[in-house]
C-alpha positions in Angstrom: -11.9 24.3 -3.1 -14.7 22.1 -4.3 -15.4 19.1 -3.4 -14.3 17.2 -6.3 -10.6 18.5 -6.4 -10.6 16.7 -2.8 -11.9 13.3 -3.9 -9.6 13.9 -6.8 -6.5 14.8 -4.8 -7.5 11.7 -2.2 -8.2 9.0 -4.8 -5.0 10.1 -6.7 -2.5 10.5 -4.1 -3.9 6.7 -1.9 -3.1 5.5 -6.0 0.2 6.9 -6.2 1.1 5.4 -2.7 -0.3 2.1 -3.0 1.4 1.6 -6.7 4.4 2.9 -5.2 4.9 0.7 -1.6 3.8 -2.4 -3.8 6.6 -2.0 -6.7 9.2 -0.8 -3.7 8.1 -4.2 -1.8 7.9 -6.2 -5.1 11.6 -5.1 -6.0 12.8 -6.4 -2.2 10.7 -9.6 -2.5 12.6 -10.2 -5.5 15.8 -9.4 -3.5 15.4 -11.9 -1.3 14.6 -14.7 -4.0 12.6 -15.5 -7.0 9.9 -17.6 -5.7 9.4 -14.5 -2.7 8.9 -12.1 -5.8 6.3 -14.6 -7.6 4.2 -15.4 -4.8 4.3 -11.7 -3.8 3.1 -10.8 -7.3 0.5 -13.5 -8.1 -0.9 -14.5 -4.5 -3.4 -11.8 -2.4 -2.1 -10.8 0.5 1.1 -13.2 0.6 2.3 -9.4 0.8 1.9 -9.2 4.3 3.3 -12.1 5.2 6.7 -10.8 3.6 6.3 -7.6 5.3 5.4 -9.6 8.4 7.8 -12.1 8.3 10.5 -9.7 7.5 9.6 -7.2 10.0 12.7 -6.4 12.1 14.4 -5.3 8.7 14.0 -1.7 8.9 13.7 -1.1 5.0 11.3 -3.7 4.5 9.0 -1.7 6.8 8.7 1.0 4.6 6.9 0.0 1.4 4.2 -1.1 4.3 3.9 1.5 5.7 3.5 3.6 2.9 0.7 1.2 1.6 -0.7 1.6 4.3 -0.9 5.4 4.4 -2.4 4.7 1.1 -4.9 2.8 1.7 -5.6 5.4 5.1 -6.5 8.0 2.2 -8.8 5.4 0.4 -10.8 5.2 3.8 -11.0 9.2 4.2 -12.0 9.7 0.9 -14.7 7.1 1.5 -15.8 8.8 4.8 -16.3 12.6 3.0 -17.9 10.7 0.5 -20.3 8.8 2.7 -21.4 12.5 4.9 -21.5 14.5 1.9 -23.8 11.8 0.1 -26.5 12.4 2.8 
C-alpha cells in the first residue's frame, strides 16, 4: 500500500466525517429553532456552543463526536505527513 492511497483514504474519510457530523448537527440546530440553525450555519464555532450547551441530550452528542473523529484523522494524516516529509 503506498503512501498516497493512505493520505488519500485519511483526507477522504476526516471529509466524509466532518461534512457529515456538521449537516447531522445543522439539521438538530434547526430542530430546535431557526435562529439556532442560522447562527450554527453562518457563525465559527457557535457549533460548539450548541453541542455544549445541549450536552446532556444524548443525540446531540453524536454529530460531535463524529466531527470530532474527523477532524482526529486530519491530525494523523498531518503527523505521517510531517515524518515522511523528513
Amino acid at each position: 500500500m503506498s503512501i498516497y492511497s493512505i493520505v488519500l483514504f485519511l483526507g477522504g474519510l476526516g471529509l466524509i466525517l466532518i461534512l457529515v457530523g456538521y449537516i447531522w448537527g445543522l439539521s438538530q440546530a434547526l430542530e430546535q429553532g431557526p435562529i439556532w440553525g442560522l447562527v450554527y450555519f453562518f457563525v465559527p464555532f457557535a457549533s460548539w456552543v450548541f453541542h455544549i450547551k445541549n450536552w446532556s441530550k444524548k443525540n446531540i452528542r453524536k454529530p460531535f463526536l463524529i466531527q470530532l473523529a474527523g477532524l482526529l484523522m486530519y491530525f494523523l494524516l498531518g503527523i505521517i505527513l510531517a515524518v515522511l516529509s523528513r
